[in-house]
CSV table of C-alpha atoms and ligand atoms in Angstrom, one decimal:
chain,number,residue,atom,x,y,z
A,232,MET,CA,19.4,188.3,212.0
A,233,ARG,CA,18.9,191.9,213.1
A,234,ARG,CA,21.9,191.7,215.3
A,235,LYS,CA,24.1,190.6,212.4
A,236,VAL,CA,23.0,193.5,210.3
A,237,GLY,CA,23.9,195.8,213.2
A,238,TYR,CA,27.4,194.5,213.4
A,239,CYS,CA,27.8,194.9,209.7
A,240,GLY,CA,26.7,198.5,209.9
A,241,LEU,CA,29.1,199.2,212.7
A,242,ILE,CA,32.0,197.7,210.8
A,243,LEU,CA,31.1,199.8,207.7
A,244,VAL,CA,31.0,203.0,209.8
A,245,ILE,CA,34.4,202.1,211.3
A,246,LEU,CA,35.9,201.4,207.9
A,247,PHE,CA,34.4,204.6,206.4
A,248,THR,CA,35.8,206.7,209.3
A,249,TYR,CA,39.2,205.1,209.0
A,250,SER,CA,39.5,205.7,205.3
A,251,GLU,CA,38.3,209.3,205.7
A,252,GLN,CA,41.0,209.8,208.3
A,253,SER,CA,43.8,208.3,206.3
A,254,LYS,CA,42.7,210.4,203.3
A,255,LYS,CA,42.9,213.5,205.4
A,256,GLN,CA,46.4,212.6,206.5
A,257,ASN,CA,47.6,212.1,202.9
A,258,VAL,CA,46.5,215.4,201.5
A,259,ALA,CA,49.5,217.4,200.5
A,260,GLN,CA,49.7,220.8,202.1
A,261,GLY,CA,52.0,222.2,199.3
A,262,THR,CA,54.6,221.2,196.8
A,263,ASP,CA,57.4,221.8,199.3
A,264,CYS,CA,57.9,223.6,202.7
A,265,SER,CA,58.3,227.1,201.2
A,266,ASP,CA,55.0,226.6,199.3
A,267,ILE,CA,53.3,225.6,202.6
A,268,LYS,CA,54.7,228.7,204.3
A,269,GLY,CA,53.5,230.9,201.4
A,270,LYS,CA,50.0,229.5,201.7
A,271,ASN,CA,50.0,229.6,205.5
A,272,PRO,CA,52.3,232.3,206.9
A,273,GLN,CA,51.5,231.1,210.4
A,274,ALA,CA,53.0,227.6,209.8
A,275,PHE,CA,55.6,226.5,212.3
A,276,SER,CA,58.5,224.1,211.8
A,277,GLY,CA,57.3,220.5,211.9
A,278,VAL,CA,56.2,217.6,209.8
A,279,TYR,CA,54.0,218.2,206.7
A,280,TRP,CA,52.8,216.3,203.7
A,281,ILE,CA,54.1,217.6,200.4
A,282,GLN,CA,53.5,216.7,196.8
A,283,PRO,CA,56.0,218.1,194.3
A,284,ASN,CA,54.7,218.9,190.8
A,285,GLY,CA,54.6,215.8,188.6
A,286,VAL,CA,54.8,213.4,191.6
A,287,ARG,CA,52.1,210.8,192.0
A,288,ALA,CA,51.9,210.3,195.8
A,289,PRO,CA,52.4,212.9,198.6
A,290,PHE,CA,55.0,212.2,201.2
A,291,LYS,CA,56.0,213.5,204.6
A,292,VAL,CA,59.0,215.9,205.2
A,293,TYR,CA,60.3,218.0,208.1
A,294,CYS,CA,60.0,221.7,207.4
A,295,GLU,CA,62.4,224.2,209.0
A,296,MET,CA,60.5,227.5,208.8
A,297,ARG,CA,63.2,230.2,209.3
A,298,ALA,CA,63.8,233.9,208.7
A,299,ASP,CA,66.1,233.0,205.7
A,300,GLY,CA,63.5,230.8,204.1
A,301,SER,CA,61.3,227.7,204.6
A,302,TRP,CA,63.5,224.7,204.1
A,303,THR,CA,62.6,221.1,203.2
A,304,VAL,CA,64.9,218.9,205.3
A,305,PHE,CA,66.3,215.7,203.7
A,306,GLN,CA,69.0,214.7,206.1
A,307,LYS,CA,69.6,215.0,209.9
A,308,ARG,CA,72.1,213.4,212.2
A,309,SER,CA,72.6,214.2,215.8
A,310,GLY,CA,73.5,210.9,217.6
A,311,PRO,CA,74.4,207.2,217.3
A,312,GLN,CA,70.9,205.7,217.5
A,313,MET,CA,70.0,205.9,213.8
A,314,LYS,CA,72.4,203.8,211.8
A,315,PHE,CA,73.5,205.2,208.4
A,316,ASN,CA,75.6,202.1,207.3
A,317,ARG,CA,72.8,201.0,204.9
A,318,VAL,CA,72.6,199.6,201.4
A,319,TRP,CA,71.4,201.2,198.1
A,320,ALA,CA,67.7,200.3,198.6
A,321,ALA,CA,67.6,202.1,202.0
A,322,TYR,CA,69.3,205.2,200.6
A,323,LYS,CA,66.9,205.2,197.7
A,324,ASN,CA,63.8,204.9,199.8
A,325,GLY,CA,64.8,206.7,202.9
A,326,PHE,CA,65.0,205.7,206.6
A,327,GLY,CA,64.6,207.1,210.1
A,328,SER,CA,61.9,209.4,211.7
A,329,HIS,CA,61.1,212.8,210.2
A,330,THR,CA,61.3,214.5,213.6
A,331,LYS,CA,64.6,212.8,214.6
A,332,ASP,CA,67.6,211.6,212.7
A,333,HIS,CA,66.7,210.5,209.1
A,334,TRP,CA,67.5,210.4,205.4
A,335,LEU,CA,64.5,211.3,203.2
A,336,GLY,CA,65.6,209.1,200.3
A,337,LEU,CA,67.2,209.7,196.9
A,338,ARG,CA,63.9,209.2,195.0
A,339,LYS,CA,62.1,211.9,197.0
A,340,ILE,CA,65.0,214.3,196.8
A,341,PHE,CA,65.1,213.7,193.0
A,342,ALA,CA,61.3,214.2,192.8
A,343,LEU,CA,61.6,217.4,194.7
A,344,THR,CA,64.4,218.9,192.6
A,345,LYS,CA,63.4,217.7,189.2
A,346,ASP,CA,60.8,220.5,188.8
A,347,LYS,CA,62.5,222.6,186.1
A,348,THR,CA,60.4,225.7,186.9
A,349,LYS,CA,62.3,226.1,190.1
A,350,LYS,CA,66.0,226.5,191.1
A,351,TRP,CA,67.0,224.9,194.5
A,352,THR,CA,69.5,226.1,197.1
A,353,LEU,CA,71.1,223.4,199.2
A,354,ARG,CA,72.1,224.2,202.7
A,355,VAL,CA,74.4,222.0,204.8
A,356,ASP,CA,74.5,222.8,208.5
A,357,LEU,CA,77.4,221.4,210.6
A,358,TRP,CA,78.0,221.3,214.4
A,359,ASP,CA,81.3,220.3,216.0
A,360,HIS,CA,81.9,218.9,219.5
A,361,GLU,CA,83.3,222.2,220.7
A,362,GLY,CA,80.1,224.3,220.3
A,363,ASN,CA,80.9,225.8,216.9
A,364,THR,CA,78.7,225.7,213.8
A,365,ALA,CA,79.3,226.3,210.1
A,366,PHE,CA,77.3,226.1,206.9
A,367,ALA,CA,77.7,225.5,203.2
A,368,GLU,CA,75.2,226.7,200.6
A,369,TYR,CA,75.1,225.7,197.0
A,370,THR,CA,72.9,227.2,194.2
A,371,HIS,CA,71.3,225.1,191.5
A,372,PHE,CA,71.1,221.9,193.6
A,373,LYS,CA,69.5,218.9,192.0
A,374,LEU,CA,69.9,215.2,191.6
A,375,GLY,CA,69.9,213.2,188.4
A,376,ASN,CA,67.5,210.3,187.9
A,377,GLU,CA,67.9,206.8,189.2
A,378,LYS,CA,69.5,205.7,186.0
A,379,SER,CA,72.3,208.3,186.4
A,380,GLY,CA,72.9,207.0,190.0
A,381,PHE,CA,71.1,210.1,191.4
A,382,LYS,CA,74.0,212.3,190.2
A,383,LEU,CA,74.8,215.3,192.4
A,384,HIS,CA,74.6,218.8,190.7
A,385,VAL,CA,75.5,222.0,192.4
A,386,ARG,CA,76.9,225.4,191.2
A,387,LYS,CA,78.0,228.3,193.3
A,388,PHE,CA,79.3,227.8,196.9
A,389,ASN,CA,78.7,230.2,199.7
A,390,GLY,CA,79.4,229.6,203.4
A,391,THR,CA,81.7,229.3,206.4
A,392,ALA,CA,82.4,225.6,206.2
A,393,GLY,CA,84.4,225.6,202.9
A,394,ASP,CA,83.5,223.8,199.7
A,395,ALA,CA,84.0,220.2,200.7
A,396,ILE,CA,81.9,219.0,197.7
A,397,ARG,CA,84.6,220.3,195.3
A,398,GLY,CA,87.2,219.0,197.7
A,399,VAL,CA,90.3,220.2,199.5
A,400,TYR,CA,92.6,219.2,196.6
A,401,LYS,CA,92.1,218.6,192.9
A,402,GLY,CA,90.6,215.4,191.4
A,403,ILE,CA,88.1,214.6,194.1
A,404,ASP,CA,85.2,216.9,193.0
A,405,GLN,CA,81.9,215.2,194.0
A,406,ASN,CA,79.8,217.5,191.8
A,407,GLY,CA,78.5,215.4,188.8
A,408,PHE,CA,79.1,212.1,190.6
A,409,GLY,CA,76.5,209.4,191.2
A,410,PHE,CA,75.6,208.1,194.7
A,411,SER,CA,77.5,205.1,196.0
A,412,THR,CA,76.7,202.6,198.7
A,413,ILE,CA,78.5,199.4,199.7
A,414,ASP,CA,76.4,197.5,197.1
A,415,LYS,CA,76.4,200.2,194.4
A,416,ASP,CA,79.8,201.6,193.2
A,417,ASN,CA,79.7,205.0,191.4
A,418,ASP,CA,82.8,206.4,193.1
A,419,GLY,CA,85.2,206.6,190.1
A,420,CYS,CA,88.0,204.6,191.7
A,421,GLN,CA,89.1,201.0,191.6
A,422,PRO,CA,91.1,200.6,193.7
A,423,CYS,CA,90.4,203.6,196.0
A,424,ILE,CA,93.5,204.6,197.9
A,425,PHE,CA,93.5,205.5,201.6
A,426,GLY,CA,97.0,206.3,202.6
A,427,ASP,CA,98.8,202.9,202.0
A,428,ILE,CA,95.5,200.9,201.9
A,429,ALA,CA,93.7,200.1,198.6
A,430,LEU,CA,90.0,199.2,198.7
A,431,GLU,CA,87.5,198.5,195.9
A,432,GLU,CA,85.1,201.2,197.1
A,433,CYS,CA,85.0,204.5,199.0
A,434,ALA,CA,81.9,203.3,200.9
A,435,ALA,CA,83.8,200.4,202.4
A,436,SER,CA,86.1,202.8,204.3
A,437,GLU,CA,84.1,206.1,204.5
A,438,GLY,CA,80.9,204.3,205.5
A,439,GLY,CA,77.2,204.8,204.5
A,440,GLY,CA,76.2,206.2,201.1
A,441,TRP,CA,77.4,209.4,199.5
A,442,TRP,CA,78.3,211.0,196.1
A,443,PHE,CA,81.8,209.7,196.6
A,444,SER,CA,84.5,210.8,194.1
A,445,ARG,CA,87.9,209.1,194.7
A,446,CYS,CA,86.5,209.6,197.5
A,447,GLY,CA,86.3,213.3,198.3
A,448,SER,CA,86.2,215.7,201.2
A,449,ALA,CA,82.6,215.5,202.2
A,450,SER,CA,81.1,212.4,203.7
A,451,LEU,CA,78.3,212.8,206.3
A,452,HIS,CA,77.0,209.2,206.5
A,453,GLY,CA,79.8,207.3,208.2
A,454,ASP,CA,79.7,205.9,211.7
A,455,TYR,CA,78.7,208.2,214.5
A,456,HIS,CA,81.5,209.0,217.0
A,457,PRO,CA,80.8,210.6,220.4
A,458,ALA,CA,82.8,213.6,221.8
A,459,GLY,CA,86.3,212.5,222.9
A,460,ASP,CA,86.3,209.6,220.4
A,461,HIS,CA,85.7,211.6,217.2
A,462,ILE,CA,89.2,212.2,215.8
A,463,GLY,CA,91.1,209.9,213.4
A,464,TRP,CA,88.3,207.6,212.1
A,465,ALA,CA,88.1,206.8,208.4
A,466,SER,CA,84.3,206.3,208.7
A,467,GLY,CA,82.7,209.3,210.3
A,468,LEU,CA,80.8,212.6,209.6
A,469,HIS,CA,83.5,214.4,207.6
A,470,TRP,CA,83.5,217.9,206.1
A,471,ASP,CA,87.3,218.2,205.6
A,472,SER,CA,87.3,221.8,204.3
A,473,TRP,CA,86.0,222.9,207.7
A,474,LYS,CA,88.0,220.5,209.9
A,475,THR,CA,91.3,220.4,208.1
A,476,SER,CA,94.0,219.1,210.5
A,477,ALA,CA,92.9,215.4,211.2
A,478,PRO,CA,89.9,213.3,210.2
A,479,TYR,CA,87.2,214.9,212.4
A,480,SER,CA,83.8,213.4,212.9
A,481,LEU,CA,81.1,216.0,213.5
A,482,LYS,CA,78.6,216.2,216.3
A,483,ALA,CA,75.6,216.9,214.1
A,484,THR,CA,74.6,217.7,210.5
A,485,ARG,CA,71.5,218.7,208.6
A,486,MET,CA,70.9,219.0,204.8
A,487,MET,CA,67.9,220.9,203.4
A,488,VAL,CA,66.7,222.7,200.3
A,489,LYS,CA,64.6,225.8,199.4
A,490,PRO,CA,63.5,227.1,196.0
A,491,VAL,CA,64.9,230.4,194.9
A,492,VAL,CA,62.2,233.0,194.4
B,670,NAG,C1,75.7,233.5,201.7
B,670,NAG,O1,74.8,233.0,202.7
B,670,NAG,C2,74.4,233.9,203.7
B,670,NAG,C3,73.6,233.1,204.8
B,670,NAG,O2,72.6,232.4,204.2
B,670,NAG,C4,73.6,235.0,203.1
B,670,NAG,O3,73.2,235.9,204.1
B,670,NAG,C5,74.4,235.7,202.0
B,670,NAG,O4,73.5,236.6,201.4
B,670,NAG,C6,74.9,234.7,201.0
B,670,NAG,N1,75.7,235.3,200.0
B,670,NAG,C7,75.6,235.1,198.7
B,670,NAG,C8,76.6,235.8,197.9
B,670,NAG,O5,74.8,234.3,198.3
């Protein structure tokens, strides 16, 4: 009898320790990465728990703590391992590992940018296979809610990569468009024309999910193509205002936001 009680006590202690530990891990360190840096100026780049205002549960993000601001990363691609050809539910909830290639998820990006007391700057970093880099920044970045298809909203462009969101010709502006995946069509075309091929959906040709608009010049979630095999693919990592001559699939990309102070 005494022995049984002993086991029970041990199990209780283990359960208690375990729940205390998981509580500790789930305590948000700020509302976003810039808030964390403000509270703790020594904070390095890395994974942190955040809880935006009005959001019920904290979640993990990767923070890029840089001289030009502390950025909350929501997209990273650098290789073929993490597949981005996924359906609506995956893009909504997120996938991948915060320290590696990943997509944070539309719900979390929406939760982050819906706080009306803040204005968000979006930064898109791009790397090509020849060792060059370029960026695109947009003011007033936010997403609409799920009912709107997580509509993309941006205002002023600034950068060296060109404004691929607005597009390299008229009629393909992705600003104001909902997110599309192979199983959710918000792309504004039916059929969508690719040269002399007509398809029902942009996502079928471009790959992955994006704020496609007939279909547009930006599309960073297509198939990954290694150096030497990165030219000419319909599905790739495209930013056509930077790489203008032929369909060019980039080596790496990153998307992140910071609040304007
Ligand atoms: C454009 O972006 C660069 C790099 O972040 C920044 O130094 C510059 O001030 C920005 N210009 C404008 C007009 O926002």
